[in-house]
Coordinates of C-alpha atoms and ligand atoms in Angstrom, one line a residue:
M109 CA -2.1 -23.4 1.2
A110 CA 1.3 -22.4 -0.1
T111 CA 4.3 -24.3 1.2
K112 CA 7.7 -23.2 0.0
S113 CA 9.6 -26.5 -0.1
Q114 CA 8.4 -30.0 -0.5
P115 CA 7.2 -31.4 2.8
A116 CA 9.2 -34.5 3.7
H117 CA 6.5 -37.0 4.2
D118 CA 7.4 -38.8 1.1
K119 CA 11.0 -39.1 2.2
E120 CA 12.6 -40.7 5.2
L121 CA 11.9 -38.4 8.2
P122 CA 15.1 -36.9 9.5
S123 CA 16.3 -38.4 12.8
A124 CA 15.4 -35.2 14.7
E125 CA 15.4 -35.4 18.5
P126 CA 11.7 -35.9 19.4
R127 CA 10.7 -33.0 21.6
P128 CA 7.3 -32.2 23.1
A129 CA 5.3 -29.5 21.4
E130 CA 6.4 -26.0 22.3
S131 CA 4.2 -23.0 22.2
A132 CA 6.0 -21.7 19.1
E133 CA 4.3 -24.5 17.2
A134 CA 1.0 -23.1 18.5
Y135 CA 2.0 -19.8 17.0
V136 CA 2.4 -21.4 13.6
R137 CA -0.9 -23.2 13.9
A138 CA -2.6 -20.1 15.1
L139 CA -1.4 -18.2 12.0
M140 CA -2.7 -21.1 9.8
A141 CA -6.0 -21.0 11.7
Q142 CA -6.3 -17.3 10.8
G143 CA -5.7 -18.1 7.1
V144 CA -2.2 -16.6 6.9
E145 CA -0.6 -17.5 3.7
C146 CA 2.8 -15.7 4.0
L147 CA 5.0 -15.0 6.9
F148 CA 7.4 -12.2 5.9
M149 CA 10.3 -12.5 8.3
N150 CA 13.8 -11.6 9.4
P151 CA 15.2 -13.6 12.3
G152 CA 17.2 -13.4 15.5
T153 CA 17.9 -15.6 18.5
D154 CA 14.5 -14.7 19.8
T155 CA 12.7 -16.2 16.7
I156 CA 14.5 -19.6 16.7
P157 CA 11.7 -21.5 18.4
I158 CA 9.4 -20.4 15.6
Q159 CA 11.9 -21.3 12.9
E160 CA 12.3 -24.7 14.4
A161 CA 8.5 -25.1 14.7
L162 CA 8.1 -24.1 11.0
S163 CA 10.7 -26.6 10.0
K164 CA 9.3 -29.4 12.1
L165 CA 5.6 -28.9 11.1
E166 CA 6.5 -28.7 7.5
Q167 CA 8.6 -31.8 7.6
L168 CA 5.9 -33.6 9.4
G169 CA 3.5 -32.7 6.6
E170 CA 1.5 -30.1 8.4
P171 CA 0.5 -27.0 6.3
V172 CA 2.5 -24.0 7.3
P173 CA 2.5 -20.4 5.9
R174 CA 5.0 -19.7 3.2
T175 CA 8.1 -18.2 4.7
V176 CA 9.4 -15.2 2.8
L177 CA 12.8 -14.2 4.1
C178 CA 13.3 -10.5 3.7
L179 CA 16.9 -9.3 4.1
F180 CA 15.8 -6.0 5.4
E181 CA 12.7 -5.7 7.6
L182 CA 11.1 -2.8 5.8
V183 CA 10.7 -5.0 2.8
A184 CA 8.8 -7.5 5.0
L185 CA 6.2 -5.0 6.1
A186 CA 5.8 -3.3 2.7
A187 CA 5.2 -6.8 1.2
A188 CA 2.6 -7.7 3.8
H189 CA 0.9 -4.3 3.2
G190 CA 0.9 -5.0 -0.6
Y191 CA -0.5 -8.5 -0.1
F192 CA -3.3 -7.1 2.0
Q193 CA -4.1 -4.5 -0.6
A194 CA -4.3 -7.1 -3.3
T195 CA -6.4 -9.6 -1.4
G196 CA -8.0 -8.0 1.7
R197 CA -6.4 -10.9 3.7
P198 CA -4.1 -9.9 6.5
Q199 CA -0.6 -11.5 6.6
A200 CA 2.1 -11.8 9.3
V201 CA 5.5 -10.2 9.7
L202 CA 8.0 -11.6 12.2
V203 CA 11.1 -9.6 13.2
H204 CA 13.9 -9.6 15.8
V205 CA 13.3 -7.8 19.1
D206 CA 13.8 -4.0 19.3
V207 CA 16.2 -3.7 16.4
G208 CA 14.2 -5.6 13.9
T209 CA 11.2 -3.6 15.0
Q210 CA 13.1 -0.3 14.4
N211 CA 14.1 -1.5 10.9
L212 CA 10.4 -1.6 10.0
G213 CA 10.9 2.1 10.0
G214 CA 8.6 4.2 7.8
M215 CA 6.7 1.2 6.6
L216 CA 4.9 1.3 10.0
H217 CA 3.7 4.8 9.0
N218 CA 2.6 3.5 5.6
A219 CA 0.7 0.6 7.0
Q220 CA -1.0 2.9 9.5
R221 CA -2.0 5.5 7.0
G222 CA -2.6 3.0 4.2
R223 CA -4.9 1.1 6.6
A224 CA -3.1 -2.2 6.1
A225 CA -4.2 -5.0 8.4
V226 CA -1.0 -6.9 9.3
L227 CA 0.1 -8.8 12.3
I228 CA 3.6 -7.7 13.2
S229 CA 5.2 -10.0 15.7
A230 CA 8.6 -9.5 17.2
G231 CA 10.6 -11.5 19.6
R232 CA 11.2 -10.2 23.1
T233 CA 14.6 -10.9 24.7
P234 CA 14.4 -13.6 27.4
Y235 CA 13.2 -12.4 30.7
T236 CA 15.2 -14.8 32.9
T237 CA 18.8 -15.6 33.8
D238 CA 18.2 -19.1 35.1
S239 CA 19.8 -21.9 33.2
R240 CA 17.2 -24.3 34.3
L241 CA 14.7 -22.6 32.1
R242 CA 14.4 -23.2 28.4
G243 CA 14.8 -20.0 26.4
T244 CA 16.6 -18.2 29.2
R245 CA 19.3 -15.6 28.4
D246 CA 22.3 -17.4 27.0
T247 CA 24.2 -14.9 24.9
Y248 CA 25.7 -11.4 25.3
I249 CA 23.1 -9.6 23.3
H250 CA 20.2 -10.7 25.4
W251 CA 21.0 -8.0 27.9
L252 CA 21.4 -5.3 25.3
Q253 CA 18.1 -6.0 23.5
E254 CA 15.9 -5.3 26.4
Q255 CA 14.3 -1.8 26.4
F256 CA 12.0 -0.2 28.9
D257 CA 9.3 -0.1 26.4
Q258 CA 9.8 -2.1 23.2
H259 CA 6.2 -1.5 22.2
G260 CA 6.8 2.3 22.5
I261 CA 8.7 2.0 19.1
V262 CA 5.5 1.2 17.3
R263 CA 2.7 2.6 19.5
N264 CA 2.1 5.7 17.4
F265 CA 1.3 3.5 14.4
V266 CA -0.5 0.4 15.5
K267 CA -4.1 -0.2 16.6
W268 CA -3.3 -2.6 19.3
D269 CA -0.2 -4.0 21.0
Y270 CA 0.3 -6.8 23.4
E271 CA 2.9 -9.1 24.9
L272 CA 2.2 -12.8 25.0
R273 CA 2.4 -13.6 28.7
R274 CA 1.5 -17.3 28.9
P275 CA 1.8 -20.1 26.3
E276 CA -1.8 -21.0 26.8
Q277 CA -2.9 -17.6 25.5
M278 CA -1.4 -18.2 22.0
G279 CA -4.6 -19.0 20.2
E280 CA -6.8 -16.4 21.6
V281 CA -4.2 -13.7 21.5
I282 CA -3.5 -14.3 17.8
A283 CA -7.2 -14.4 17.1
R284 CA -7.6 -11.1 18.9
A285 CA -4.7 -9.6 17.0
F286 CA -6.3 -10.4 13.7
Q287 CA -9.8 -9.4 14.8
I288 CA -8.5 -5.9 15.7
A289 CA -6.3 -5.6 12.6
A290 CA -9.1 -6.4 10.2
S291 CA -11.9 -4.4 11.9
D292 CA -12.8 -1.2 10.2
P293 CA -10.8 0.8 9.7
P294 CA -8.1 -1.8 9.3
G295 CA -4.5 -1.3 10.5
P296 CA -1.4 -3.0 11.8
V297 CA -1.1 -4.6 15.2
Y298 CA 2.0 -5.6 17.2
L299 CA 2.6 -8.7 19.3
T300 CA 5.8 -9.5 21.2
L301 CA 6.8 -13.0 21.9
P302 CA 9.2 -13.6 24.9
R303 CA 11.5 -16.5 24.2
E304 CA 10.8 -18.5 27.3
V305 CA 7.1 -18.4 26.5
L306 CA 7.8 -19.6 22.9
M307 CA 9.9 -22.5 24.2
T308 CA 7.5 -23.6 26.9
E309 CA 6.2 -27.1 26.4
V310 CA 2.5 -27.1 26.0
G311 CA -0.2 -29.6 25.3
D312 CA -3.1 -28.7 23.1
V313 CA -3.6 -25.0 22.8
R314 CA -7.1 -23.8 22.1
L315 CA -7.1 -22.2 18.6
P316 CA -10.2 -20.1 18.1
M317 CA -11.3 -20.1 14.5
P318 CA -11.5 -16.8 12.7
E319 CA -15.3 -17.1 12.5
Q320 CA -15.4 -17.1 16.3
A321 CA -13.5 -13.8 16.4
P322 CA -14.9 -11.8 13.5
P323 CA -13.7 -8.3 12.7
A324 CA -16.3 -5.5 13.1
R325 CA -17.3 -4.2 9.7
L326 CA -19.0 -0.9 9.0
G327 CA -22.0 -1.2 6.7
A328 CA -23.7 1.5 4.6
G329 CA -24.4 3.9 7.5
D330 CA -27.6 5.5 8.6
P331 CA -30.3 5.2 5.9
D332 CA -31.9 8.5 6.9
G333 CA -28.6 10.2 6.5
L334 CA -28.0 8.6 3.1
R335 CA -31.5 9.7 2.0
D336 CA -30.6 13.3 3.0
I337 CA -27.3 13.0 1.0
A338 CA -29.2 11.6 -2.0
R339 CA -31.6 14.6 -1.9
R340 CA -28.7 17.1 -1.7
L341 CA -26.9 15.4 -4.6
V342 CA -30.0 15.5 -6.8
Q343 CA -30.4 19.2 -6.0
S344 CA -26.8 20.2 -6.5
E345 CA -25.9 22.2 -9.6
H346 CA -22.1 21.8 -9.3
P347 CA -21.2 18.7 -7.5
V348 CA -17.9 17.0 -7.4
V349 CA -16.6 13.7 -6.0
L350 CA -13.1 13.5 -4.5
T351 CA -11.7 10.1 -3.7
S352 CA -8.6 8.4 -2.8
T353 CA -9.3 4.7 -2.0
T354 CA -12.9 4.0 -2.8
G355 CA -11.7 1.5 -5.4
R356 CA -9.9 -0.6 -2.7
T357 CA -12.7 -3.1 -3.4
R358 CA -14.5 -3.9 -6.7
E359 CA -17.8 -3.1 -5.0
G360 CA -16.5 0.4 -4.1
F361 CA -15.3 1.0 -7.7
D362 CA -18.6 -0.3 -9.2
G363 CA -20.6 1.7 -6.7
L364 CA -18.8 4.9 -7.6
V365 CA -19.3 4.3 -11.3
R366 CA -23.0 3.7 -10.8
L367 CA -23.6 6.8 -8.7
A368 CA -21.4 9.0 -10.9
E369 CA -23.1 7.9 -14.1
L370 CA -26.6 8.3 -12.6
L371 CA -26.0 11.9 -11.7
A372 CA -23.1 12.8 -14.1
L373 CA -20.8 13.5 -11.2
P374 CA -17.3 14.7 -12.0
V375 CA -14.8 12.4 -10.2
V376 CA -11.3 13.7 -9.2
E377 CA -8.9 11.1 -7.8
R378 CA -5.9 11.1 -5.7
R379 CA -4.8 7.7 -7.0
E380 CA -3.9 5.4 -4.2
R381 CA -6.1 2.8 -5.9
T382 CA -7.9 2.7 -9.2
N383 CA -11.2 4.3 -8.0
F384 CA -12.8 5.1 -11.3
P385 CA -11.9 4.3 -14.9
T386 CA -9.3 6.8 -16.2
S387 CA -10.8 6.8 -19.6
H388 CA -14.4 7.4 -18.4
P389 CA -15.7 10.8 -19.6
L390 CA -16.7 11.7 -16.0
H391 CA -13.1 11.2 -14.9
Q392 CA -11.8 14.7 -14.4
G393 CA -8.2 14.1 -13.6
F394 CA -6.2 14.5 -10.5
Q395 CA -6.3 18.1 -9.5
P396 CA -9.2 18.9 -7.1
G397 CA -8.6 22.7 -7.2
P398 CA -10.8 24.0 -10.0
F399 CA -13.7 21.8 -8.9
V400 CA -13.4 22.5 -5.2
E401 CA -13.5 26.2 -5.8
T402 CA -16.8 26.2 -7.7
A403 CA -18.7 23.2 -6.3
D404 CA -21.9 23.7 -4.3
L405 CA -21.6 20.1 -3.1
I406 CA -18.4 18.2 -2.5
L407 CA -18.7 14.5 -1.8
V408 CA -15.4 13.3 -0.3
L409 CA -15.1 9.5 -0.3
D410 CA -12.2 7.8 1.5
S411 CA -9.8 10.6 1.4
D412 CA -7.5 11.8 4.2
V413 CA -6.6 15.1 2.6
P414 CA -9.2 15.9 0.0
Y415 CA -7.5 19.2 -1.1
I416 CA -4.9 21.6 0.2
P417 CA -6.8 24.3 2.1
T418 CA -3.8 26.7 1.9
Q419 CA -4.1 26.6 -1.9
V420 CA -7.7 26.2 -2.6
M421 CA -10.9 26.7 -0.5
P422 CA -14.4 25.5 -1.1
R423 CA -17.2 28.0 -1.3
T424 CA -18.5 29.1 2.1
D425 CA -22.0 27.9 1.1
A426 CA -20.8 24.5 -0.2
T427 CA -22.2 21.4 1.3
I428 CA -19.3 19.1 2.1
I429 CA -20.0 15.4 2.9
Q430 CA -17.3 13.0 3.9
I431 CA -18.1 9.3 3.8
D432 CA -15.3 7.2 5.1
L433 CA -14.4 4.3 7.5
D434 CA -13.1 7.2 9.7
P435 CA -14.7 10.4 8.4
V436 CA -13.1 12.7 11.1
K437 CA -9.6 11.2 11.0
E438 CA -9.3 10.3 14.6
R439 CA -5.6 9.4 14.2
I440 CA -4.6 12.6 12.5
P441 CA -3.9 15.1 15.3
L442 CA -4.9 18.3 13.5
W443 CA -7.5 17.9 10.9
S444 CA -9.9 20.8 10.4
F445 CA -11.5 20.5 7.0
P446 CA -14.9 22.0 7.0
L447 CA -17.7 19.4 6.9
T448 CA -21.5 19.5 6.7
L449 CA -21.9 15.8 7.3
A450 CA -19.5 13.2 8.4
V451 CA -20.7 9.7 7.7
R452 CA -19.0 6.7 9.1
A453 CA -19.6 4.0 6.6
D454 CA -18.1 1.6 4.1
S455 CA -18.4 3.6 1.0
A456 CA -18.9 0.4 -1.1
S457 CA -22.1 -0.2 0.7
A458 CA -23.1 3.4 1.1
L459 CA -22.8 4.1 -2.6
G460 CA -25.2 1.3 -3.5
L461 CA -27.9 2.7 -1.2
L462 CA -27.2 6.2 -2.3
A463 CA -27.7 5.3 -6.0
D464 CA -31.0 3.5 -5.1
Y465 CA -32.3 6.6 -3.2
V466 CA -31.1 9.0 -6.0
G467 CA -32.9 6.8 -8.5
E468 CA -36.2 7.5 -6.7
L469 CA -35.7 11.2 -6.8
L470 CA -34.9 11.8 -10.5
T471 CA -37.5 14.0 -12.2
D472 CA -37.4 15.0 -15.9
D473 CA -36.1 18.4 -15.0
V474 CA -33.3 16.9 -13.0
R475 CA -32.5 14.5 -15.7
Q476 CA -32.2 17.3 -18.2
R477 CA -29.8 19.2 -15.9
I478 CA -27.7 16.0 -15.5
E479 CA -27.5 15.4 -19.3
T480 CA -26.2 19.0 -19.8
R481 CA -23.6 18.5 -17.2
R482 CA -22.6 15.1 -18.6
A483 CA -22.0 16.7 -22.0
E484 CA -19.9 19.5 -20.5
L485 CA -17.8 17.1 -18.4
T486 CA -17.3 14.9 -21.4
T487 CA -15.9 17.8 -23.4
R488 CA -13.7 18.8 -20.5
H489 CA -12.4 15.3 -20.1
N490 CA -11.6 15.0 -23.8
E491 CA -9.8 18.3 -23.8
R492 CA -7.7 17.5 -20.8
R493 CA -6.7 14.1 -22.2
A494 CA -5.8 15.6 -25.6
A495 CA -3.7 18.3 -24.0
R496 CA -1.8 15.7 -21.9
K497 CA -1.2 13.6 -25.0
A498 CA 0.0 16.6 -27.0
T499 CA 2.5 17.5 -24.2
A500 CA 3.8 13.9 -24.2
L501 CA 4.1 13.7 -28.0
A502 CA 6.0 17.0 -28.1
A503 CA 8.6 15.3 -26.0
R504 CA 9.0 12.4 -28.4
D505 CA 11.6 14.0 -30.6
A506 CA 13.7 15.4 -27.7
R507 CA 17.1 14.0 -27.1
T508 CA 16.3 13.2 -23.5
I509 CA 13.4 11.4 -22.0
T510 CA 10.8 13.5 -20.1
A511 CA 8.7 12.1 -17.3
E512 CA 5.6 12.9 -19.4
W513 CA 7.0 10.8 -22.3
L514 CA 7.9 8.0 -20.0
G515 CA 4.4 8.1 -18.5
Y516 CA 2.9 8.2 -22.0
C517 CA 5.0 5.2 -23.1
I518 CA 3.9 3.3 -20.0
G519 CA 0.3 4.1 -21.0
Q520 CA 0.9 2.7 -24.5
F521 CA 2.6 -0.3 -23.1
Q522 CA -0.4 -1.0 -20.9
R523 CA -2.7 -1.0 -23.8
D524 CA -0.9 -4.1 -25.1
A525 CA -0.2 -5.6 -21.7
S526 CA -3.6 -4.9 -20.1
D527 CA -3.2 -7.7 -17.5
C528 CA -0.5 -5.7 -15.7
L529 CA -0.9 -4.4 -12.1
F530 CA 0.8 -1.2 -11.2
V531 CA 2.5 -0.2 -8.0
D532 CA 3.1 3.5 -7.8
E533 CA 6.0 5.3 -6.0
S534 CA 6.7 7.7 -8.8
L535 CA 6.6 10.8 -6.7
T536 CA 6.9 14.0 -8.8
S537 CA 6.3 12.0 -11.9
H538 CA 3.0 10.6 -10.6
V539 CA 0.7 12.9 -12.6
A540 CA 2.5 11.9 -15.8
V541 CA 1.9 8.3 -14.9
W542 CA -1.7 8.6 -13.7
N543 CA -2.7 10.6 -16.7
H544 CA -1.5 8.3 -19.3
L545 CA -2.2 4.9 -17.7
D546 CA -5.7 3.8 -18.5
T547 CA -6.2 1.6 -15.5
D548 CA -9.9 1.2 -16.1
E549 CA -10.3 -1.9 -14.0
P550 CA -10.4 -1.9 -10.1
E551 CA -7.5 -3.4 -8.2
T552 CA -5.0 -2.5 -10.8
M553 CA -3.0 0.3 -9.1
F554 CA -1.6 0.5 -5.7
G555 CA 0.0 3.3 -3.7
S556 CA 1.2 3.3 -0.1
G557 CA -1.3 5.7 1.4
G558 CA 1.5 7.2 3.5
S559 CA 4.6 9.2 2.8
S560 CA 7.5 7.0 3.8
L561 CA 9.6 6.2 0.8
G562 CA 10.9 2.8 0.0
W563 CA 7.5 1.0 0.0
G564 CA 7.2 0.2 -3.7
L565 CA 9.7 -2.6 -4.1
G566 CA 8.4 -4.6 -1.1
A567 CA 4.8 -3.9 -2.0
A568 CA 5.4 -5.1 -5.5
L569 CA 6.8 -8.3 -4.1
G570 CA 3.8 -8.8 -1.8
I571 CA 1.3 -8.0 -4.6
K572 CA 3.0 -10.4 -7.0
L573 CA 2.9 -13.2 -4.3
A574 CA -0.7 -12.5 -3.9
R575 CA -1.5 -12.3 -7.6
P576 CA 0.9 -14.7 -9.4
D577 CA -1.4 -14.7 -12.4
R578 CA -0.8 -11.0 -13.2
P579 CA 2.5 -9.2 -14.2
V580 CA 3.4 -6.5 -11.6
V581 CA 5.0 -3.3 -12.7
L582 CA 6.5 -0.9 -10.2
V583 CA 7.0 2.8 -11.3
V584 CA 9.4 4.3 -8.8
G585 CA 11.6 7.4 -8.4
D586 CA 15.3 6.9 -8.2
G587 CA 15.4 8.1 -4.6
S588 CA 12.5 5.8 -3.6
F589 CA 14.2 2.9 -5.4
I590 CA 17.2 3.2 -3.1
F591 CA 15.0 3.7 0.0
G592 CA 13.3 0.4 -0.8
E593 CA 16.4 -1.8 -0.1
P594 CA 16.6 -3.0 -3.7
L595 CA 19.0 -5.8 -3.0
A596 CA 16.8 -7.3 -0.3
A597 CA 13.6 -6.8 -2.3
L598 CA 14.8 -8.1 -5.6
W599 CA 16.5 -11.1 -4.0
A600 CA 13.3 -12.0 -2.3
S601 CA 11.4 -11.5 -5.6
Q602 CA 13.8 -13.8 -7.5
I603 CA 14.0 -16.6 -5.0
N604 CA 10.2 -16.7 -4.4
Q605 CA 9.4 -16.8 -8.1
A606 CA 7.7 -13.4 -7.8
P607 CA 9.3 -11.4 -10.6
V608 CA 8.5 -7.8 -11.0
L609 CA 9.2 -5.2 -13.6
V610 CA 10.8 -2.1 -12.0
V611 CA 10.8 1.1 -13.9
V612 CA 13.1 3.6 -12.3
F613 CA 12.3 7.3 -13.0
N614 CA 15.9 8.3 -12.9
N615 CA 15.9 12.1 -12.8
G616 CA 19.1 12.1 -10.8
C617 CA 17.6 14.0 -7.8
Y618 CA 15.1 14.2 -5.1
N619 CA 12.8 16.4 -7.2
A620 CA 10.1 16.4 -4.5
N621 CA 12.6 18.1 -2.3
K622 CA 14.3 20.3 -4.9
A623 CA 11.1 21.7 -6.6
P624 CA 9.6 23.1 -3.4
L625 CA 12.9 24.5 -2.4
I626 CA 13.0 26.4 -5.7
S627 CA 9.5 27.6 -5.4
A628 CA 10.0 28.8 -1.8
Y629 CA 13.3 30.6 -2.6
P630 CA 13.0 31.5 -6.3
Q631 CA 15.8 34.0 -6.0
G632 CA 17.6 32.2 -3.2
Y633 CA 21.3 31.1 -3.1
S634 CA 20.4 27.6 -4.2
V635 CA 18.9 28.8 -7.4
Q636 CA 21.2 31.8 -8.1
G637 CA 24.4 29.9 -7.3
R638 CA 23.1 26.6 -8.9
H639 CA 24.1 25.0 -5.7
F640 CA 21.5 22.7 -4.3
V641 CA 22.4 21.1 -1.0
G642 CA 21.2 17.5 -0.4
T643 CA 19.0 17.0 -3.4
D644 CA 21.1 15.6 -6.3
L645 CA 21.8 11.9 -6.7
L646 CA 24.6 12.4 -9.1
P647 CA 26.7 10.8 -10.4
A648 CA 23.7 8.4 -10.6
P649 CA 24.4 4.9 -9.5
R650 CA 24.0 2.2 -12.1
Y651 CA 20.6 0.9 -11.0
D652 CA 20.5 -1.5 -13.9
L653 CA 23.7 -3.2 -12.9
L654 CA 22.3 -3.9 -9.5
A655 CA 19.8 -6.3 -11.0
A656 CA 22.5 -8.8 -12.1
V657 CA 23.7 -9.3 -8.5
V658 CA 20.5 -11.2 -7.7
G659 CA 20.1 -12.8 -11.1
A660 CA 17.5 -10.3 -12.3
V661 CA 17.8 -8.4 -15.6
G662 CA 18.9 -4.8 -15.9
E663 CA 18.7 -2.4 -18.7
R664 CA 19.5 1.3 -19.0
V665 CA 17.3 3.4 -21.3
D666 CA 18.3 6.9 -22.4
N667 CA 16.7 7.2 -25.9
P668 CA 13.1 8.3 -26.1
D669 CA 12.5 5.8 -29.0
Q670 CA 13.7 2.9 -26.9
V671 CA 11.3 3.4 -23.9
L672 CA 8.4 1.4 -25.3
P673 CA 10.5 -1.5 -26.8
A674 CA 12.4 -1.7 -23.5
L675 CA 9.2 -1.9 -21.5
H676 CA 8.1 -4.8 -23.7
R677 CA 11.4 -6.5 -23.5
G678 CA 11.2 -6.2 -19.7
L679 CA 7.7 -7.7 -19.6
D680 CA 8.9 -10.7 -21.7
Q681 CA 11.6 -11.3 -19.1
V682 CA 9.2 -11.0 -16.3
R683 CA 6.8 -13.4 -17.9
S684 CA 9.6 -15.8 -18.2
G685 CA 10.3 -15.5 -14.5
R686 CA 13.0 -12.9 -14.0
S687 CA 12.7 -9.5 -12.3
V688 CA 13.8 -6.6 -14.4
V689 CA 15.2 -3.2 -13.5
L690 CA 14.7 -0.6 -16.3
D691 CA 16.8 2.4 -15.4
V692 CA 15.2 5.1 -17.4
I693 CA 17.4 8.2 -17.6
L694 CA 15.2 11.3 -17.5
V695 CA 15.9 15.0 -18.1
R696 CA 17.8 16.1 -15.0
G697 CA 15.5 17.8 -12.4
Ligands
TPP14 C1 11.8 7.7 4.4 C2 11.7 9.0 3.8 N1 12.7 9.8 3.9 C3 12.7 11.1 3.3 C4 11.5 11.5 2.8 C5 11.4 12.9 2.2 N2 11.3 12.9 0.8 C6 10.1 13.1 0.2 S1 10.1 13.0 -1.5 C7 11.8 12.7 -1.4 C8 12.5 12.6 -2.7 C9 12.0 11.4 -3.6 O1 12.9 11.2 -4.6 P1 12.6 10.3 -5.9 O2 12.1 9.0 -5.4 O3 13.8 10.3 -6.7 O4 11.4 11.0 -6.6 P2 11.4 12.5 -7.3 O5 11.2 13.4 -6.1 O6 12.7 12.7 -7.9 O7 10.3 12.5 -8.2 C10 12.3 12.8 -0.1 C11 13.7 12.6 0.2 C12 10.4 10.6 2.8 N3 9.2 11.0 2.3 N4 10.5 9.4 3.3
MG15 MG1 14.2 11.3 -8.4

């Protein structure tokens, strides 16, 4: 288990006042019992018992989670989210009362939508005003921090919330929190910790082991239903697979490759994970539109929004099957995508069974049809890739760097540095990145799964902590970079020996806001008067200079020829232990 600093058992123990064990120590031990490796935290007067417990237990030689101090809370939650994505192991976040909870901000939305199992714990201002009680109110702010419903801040976003009422509950409450967070579909949970409870002296607290409170997992689903799907897949003339997160596990990725290859299924991704090898001939890019319109069978795997129904509609006679941990999206209030079959299952298991059933149904006729389709799809794949490459190369000799060229260079870079993991918050540049980056291995690309910006920097930190053996590259819009509290995130990366390579797509604007404005009002005042309100980030801050403030390395790149060398220089720095901010100046949006 990771411990940040050297425990003190080999030195003289400090002459600390010996105190009986308080329940805050049970909190730390309960986290350890649940296998928590990192506690991403930002403190307050409410968390001091836990800070003392961490210090005490570490100095007494007990294993404790690694503490990662995040100087802004949203970094903490994004990091725990990234860590979970990279490992499947839920981590813990600890924040200060109502205000620290509020600073988690949009990362709560991302953890919810991205199905990240995380225990978020927050202090709760002391209940009492009785000086005989340990932990009672003793400072001005203790009155201000109390809200009628602190949990109400998070209740839209979490699967479960609870206030620890008695110190004796600590073990079972923490076990319950992790059980719910990790049960399918996973998600964040919230626990408040009143200070008097944390500071109550306790004897031994029962700590249930994780194996006594296992999460509920979905398996492959109903075998009869899967046989029916297999039959429909074999009969289909124009099938398509749409996926967003099937590659969240290696089994899901391998299962999709197996089924797609068996039937020559075109796969269209929305890349929140690497779901299918980009260079595979059956990979058909990232635009569902043309396939959705013509398909007689649409197999939607692990996707919240498979296509945009106001832009493209499936055929009325199409069979549409959704296999997902939550196929009808119970937490999305309005969701009315037409479905023939909704299958609640873990796609990784379901795909294996489906492939077995399909194998039993293949006749010579069917095989012939499949081979014809495979040939057509291979041609289509090659043409699309060639067109994207031509677009990128056409930009090589331009004076300014286009997003396509930057995406292409990142793709070239990745060929040499194939051990890199990519975190994606590149917004309107994402298709340029996804198209050129041949992330052919599972668990090599991570997106938030939600829409709250500022996730990438914290997530990259968490992923690097989880996978210290792999270089981590964040591709991020300039706006999103700022939303991510770069000072807090890069500082934490530096001091925790978790360096990341940050590539800022500096187009000087919120293009994701500007482009739809232009398309909704093509002849409007904004366009005609070249006066865009609230979209331009100009004059652009010197993002590269910000790196030096925390001992990281910054470089500004504005010459197309320099993009690839700068990426390699950046990687060299990262491999030697320093984070890097590459501020790449793009054509202005
Ligand atoms: C927390 C948060 N605030 C605001 C938005 C609305 N929003 C969506 S995209 C965007 C602009 C993103 O800019 P940038 O990261 O530079 O990427 P670009 O659009 O330029 O590609 C904004 C402000 C959001 N999604 N999340
Ligand atoms: Mg931008």
